[in-house]
mmCIF file of C-alpha atoms in Angstrom:
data_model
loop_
_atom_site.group_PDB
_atom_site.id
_atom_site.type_symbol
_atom_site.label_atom_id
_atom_site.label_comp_id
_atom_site.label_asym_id
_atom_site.label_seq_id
_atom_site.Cartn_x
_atom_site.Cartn_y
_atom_site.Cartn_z
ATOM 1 C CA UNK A 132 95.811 113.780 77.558
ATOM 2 C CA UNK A 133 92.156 113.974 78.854
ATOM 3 C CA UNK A 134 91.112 113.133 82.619
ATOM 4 C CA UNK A 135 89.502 110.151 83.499
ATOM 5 C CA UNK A 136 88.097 111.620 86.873
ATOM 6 C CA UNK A 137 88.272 114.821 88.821
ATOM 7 C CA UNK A 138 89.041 113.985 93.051
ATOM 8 C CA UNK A 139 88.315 115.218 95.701
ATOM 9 C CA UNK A 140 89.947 114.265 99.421
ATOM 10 C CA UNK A 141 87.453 113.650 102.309
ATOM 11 C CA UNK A 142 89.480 115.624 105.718
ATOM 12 C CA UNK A 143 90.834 112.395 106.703
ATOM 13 C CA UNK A 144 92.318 111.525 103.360
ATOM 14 C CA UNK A 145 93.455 115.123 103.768
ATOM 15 C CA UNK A 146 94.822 115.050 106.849
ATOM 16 C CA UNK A 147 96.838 111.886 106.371
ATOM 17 C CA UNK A 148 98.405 113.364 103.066
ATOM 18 C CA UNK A 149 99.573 116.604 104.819
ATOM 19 C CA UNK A 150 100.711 114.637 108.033
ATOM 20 C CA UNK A 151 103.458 112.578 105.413
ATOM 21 C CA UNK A 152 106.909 113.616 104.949
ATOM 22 C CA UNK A 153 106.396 116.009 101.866
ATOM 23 C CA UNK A 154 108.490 114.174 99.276
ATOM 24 C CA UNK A 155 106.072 111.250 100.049
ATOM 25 C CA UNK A 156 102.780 113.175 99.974
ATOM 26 C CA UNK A 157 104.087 114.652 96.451
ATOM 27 C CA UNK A 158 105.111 111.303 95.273
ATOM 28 C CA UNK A 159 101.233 109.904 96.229
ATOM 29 C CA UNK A 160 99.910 112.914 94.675
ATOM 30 C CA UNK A 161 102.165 112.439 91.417
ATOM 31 C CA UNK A 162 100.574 108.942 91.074
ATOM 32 C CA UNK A 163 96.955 110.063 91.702
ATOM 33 C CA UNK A 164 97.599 112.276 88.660
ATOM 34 C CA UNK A 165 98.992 109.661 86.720
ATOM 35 C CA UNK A 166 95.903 107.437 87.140
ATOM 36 C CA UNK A 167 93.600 109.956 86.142
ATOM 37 C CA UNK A 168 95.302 109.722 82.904
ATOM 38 C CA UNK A 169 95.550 105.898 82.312
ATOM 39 C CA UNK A 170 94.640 103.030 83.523
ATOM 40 C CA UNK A 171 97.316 101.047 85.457
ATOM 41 C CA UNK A 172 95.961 98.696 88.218
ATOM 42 C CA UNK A 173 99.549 99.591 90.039
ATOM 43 C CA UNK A 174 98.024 102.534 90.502
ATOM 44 C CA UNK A 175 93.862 102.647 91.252
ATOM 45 C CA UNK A 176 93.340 99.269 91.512
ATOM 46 C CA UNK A 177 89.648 97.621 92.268
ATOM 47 C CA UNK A 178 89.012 96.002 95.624
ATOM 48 C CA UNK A 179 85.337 95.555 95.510
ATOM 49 C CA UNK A 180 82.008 96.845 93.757
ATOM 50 C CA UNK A 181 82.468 99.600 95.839
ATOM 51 C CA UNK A 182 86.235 100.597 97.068
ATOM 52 C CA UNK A 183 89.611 100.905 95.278
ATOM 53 C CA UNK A 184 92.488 102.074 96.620
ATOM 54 C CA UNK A 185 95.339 104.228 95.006
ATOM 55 C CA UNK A 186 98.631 102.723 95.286
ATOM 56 C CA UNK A 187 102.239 103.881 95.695
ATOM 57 C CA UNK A 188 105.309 102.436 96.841
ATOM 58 C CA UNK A 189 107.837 105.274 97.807
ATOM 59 C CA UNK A 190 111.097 104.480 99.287
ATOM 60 C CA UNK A 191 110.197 100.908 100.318
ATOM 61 C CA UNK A 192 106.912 102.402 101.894
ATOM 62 C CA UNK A 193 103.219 101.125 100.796
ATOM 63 C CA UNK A 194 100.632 103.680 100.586
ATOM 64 C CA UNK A 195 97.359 103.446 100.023
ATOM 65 C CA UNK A 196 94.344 105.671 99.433
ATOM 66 C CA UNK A 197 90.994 104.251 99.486
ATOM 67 C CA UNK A 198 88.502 105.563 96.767
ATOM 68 C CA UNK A 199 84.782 105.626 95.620
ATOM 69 C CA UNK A 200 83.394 106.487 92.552
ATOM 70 C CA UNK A 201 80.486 109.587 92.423
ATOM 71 C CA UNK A 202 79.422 109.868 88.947
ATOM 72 C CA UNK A 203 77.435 112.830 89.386
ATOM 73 C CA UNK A 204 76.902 112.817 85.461
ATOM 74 C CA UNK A 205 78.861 111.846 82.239
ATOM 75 C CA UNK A 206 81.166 115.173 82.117
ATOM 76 C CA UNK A 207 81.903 114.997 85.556
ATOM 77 C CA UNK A 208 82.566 111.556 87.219
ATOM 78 C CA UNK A 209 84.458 112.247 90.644
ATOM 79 C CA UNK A 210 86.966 109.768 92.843
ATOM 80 C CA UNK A 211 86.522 110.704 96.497
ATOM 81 C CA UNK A 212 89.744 109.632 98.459
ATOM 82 C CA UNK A 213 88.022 108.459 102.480
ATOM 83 C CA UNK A 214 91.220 108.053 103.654
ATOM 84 C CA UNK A 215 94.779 106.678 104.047
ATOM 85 C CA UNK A 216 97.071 103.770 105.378
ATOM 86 C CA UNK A 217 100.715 102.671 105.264
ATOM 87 C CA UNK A 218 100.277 99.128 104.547
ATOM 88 C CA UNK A 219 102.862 97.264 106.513
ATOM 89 C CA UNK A 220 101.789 93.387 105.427
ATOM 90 C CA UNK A 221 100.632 91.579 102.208
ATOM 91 C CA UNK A 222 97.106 90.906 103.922
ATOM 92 C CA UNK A 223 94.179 92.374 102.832
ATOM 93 C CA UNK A 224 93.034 95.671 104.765
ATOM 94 C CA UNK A 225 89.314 94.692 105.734
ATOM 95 C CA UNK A 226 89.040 96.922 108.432
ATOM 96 C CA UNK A 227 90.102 99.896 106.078
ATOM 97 C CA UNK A 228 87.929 98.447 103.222
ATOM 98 C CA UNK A 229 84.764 97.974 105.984
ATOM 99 C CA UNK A 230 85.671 101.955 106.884
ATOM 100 C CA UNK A 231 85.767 103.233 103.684
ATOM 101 C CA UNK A 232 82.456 101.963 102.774
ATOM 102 C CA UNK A 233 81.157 103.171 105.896
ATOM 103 C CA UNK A 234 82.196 106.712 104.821
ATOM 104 C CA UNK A 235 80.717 105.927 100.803
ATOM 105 C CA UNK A 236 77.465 105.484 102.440
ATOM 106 C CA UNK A 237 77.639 108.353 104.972
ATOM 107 C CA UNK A 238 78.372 110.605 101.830
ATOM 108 C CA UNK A 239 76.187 109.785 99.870
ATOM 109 C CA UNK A 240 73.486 109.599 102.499
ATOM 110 C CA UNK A 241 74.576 113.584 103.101
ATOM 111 C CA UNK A 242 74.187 113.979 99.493
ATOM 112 C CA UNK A 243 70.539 113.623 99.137
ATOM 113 C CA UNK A 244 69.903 115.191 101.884
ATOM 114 C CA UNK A 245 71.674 118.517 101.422
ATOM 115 C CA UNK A 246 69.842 121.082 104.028
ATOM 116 C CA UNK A 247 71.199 118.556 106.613
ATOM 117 C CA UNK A 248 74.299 119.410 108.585
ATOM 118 C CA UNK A 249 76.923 117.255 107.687
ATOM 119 C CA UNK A 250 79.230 115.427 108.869
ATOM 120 C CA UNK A 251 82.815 115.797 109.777
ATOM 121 C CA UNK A 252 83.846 113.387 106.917
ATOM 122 C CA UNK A 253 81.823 114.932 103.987
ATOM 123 C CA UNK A 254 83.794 117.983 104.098
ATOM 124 C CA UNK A 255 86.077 117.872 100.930
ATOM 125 C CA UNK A 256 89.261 119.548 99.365
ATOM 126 C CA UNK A 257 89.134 119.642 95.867
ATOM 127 C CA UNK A 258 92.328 118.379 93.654
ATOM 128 C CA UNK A 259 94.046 121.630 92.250
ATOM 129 C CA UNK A 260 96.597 119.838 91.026
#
């Protein structure tokens, strides 16, 4: 089954991923492969124009990536993963959501201007997985 998006993980989505338990970072991971595949709002659901988070629930634990879209071109439309949370209530993260987009624009913003130095938060790990 064909890809929906390639990701990438910003160092803080990076960093929170390799700071988990392993079973739970896998189990994350495992899901973020599944969604690339099809389309289950469980799993990359929609939070704005902007931001959607990847969702997984792993031994009674709520984890959630937020995500942008960068598509870069037809063939290659990228998810970049800002960074992570372990939701502990039903409310709605605005502070994570405000961050996130905060980090979209810095990115992008680095983007066009690519003989700048960057930032801390534009330096990505590619998805090998």
């Amino acid at each position: 089954m064909e890809k929906f998006f390639d990701i990438i993980f910003l160092d803080e989505s990076f960093e929170f991923l390799s700071n988990l338990e392993r079973k739970h970072s896998e189990k994350i991971l495992f899901n973020i492969r599944k969604a690339q595949r099809i389309q289950d709002p469980e799993l990359f659901k929609k939070l704005n124009e902007e931001i959607w988070e990847f969702r997984t629930i792993y031994q009674r634990t709520h984890y959630r990536l937020f995500a942008f879209w960068d598509k870069i071109n037809s063939e290659n439309i990228l998810v970049v993963s800002t960074h992570g949370v372990v939701k502990k209530t039903n409310k709605t993260l605005e502070k994570e959501i405000l961050k996130a987009r905060q980090i979209r624009s810095q990115y992008f913003k680095d983007k066009e201007t690519p003989n700048m130095k960057k930032n801390e938060n534009t330096y990505i790990k590619r998805s090998s997985r």
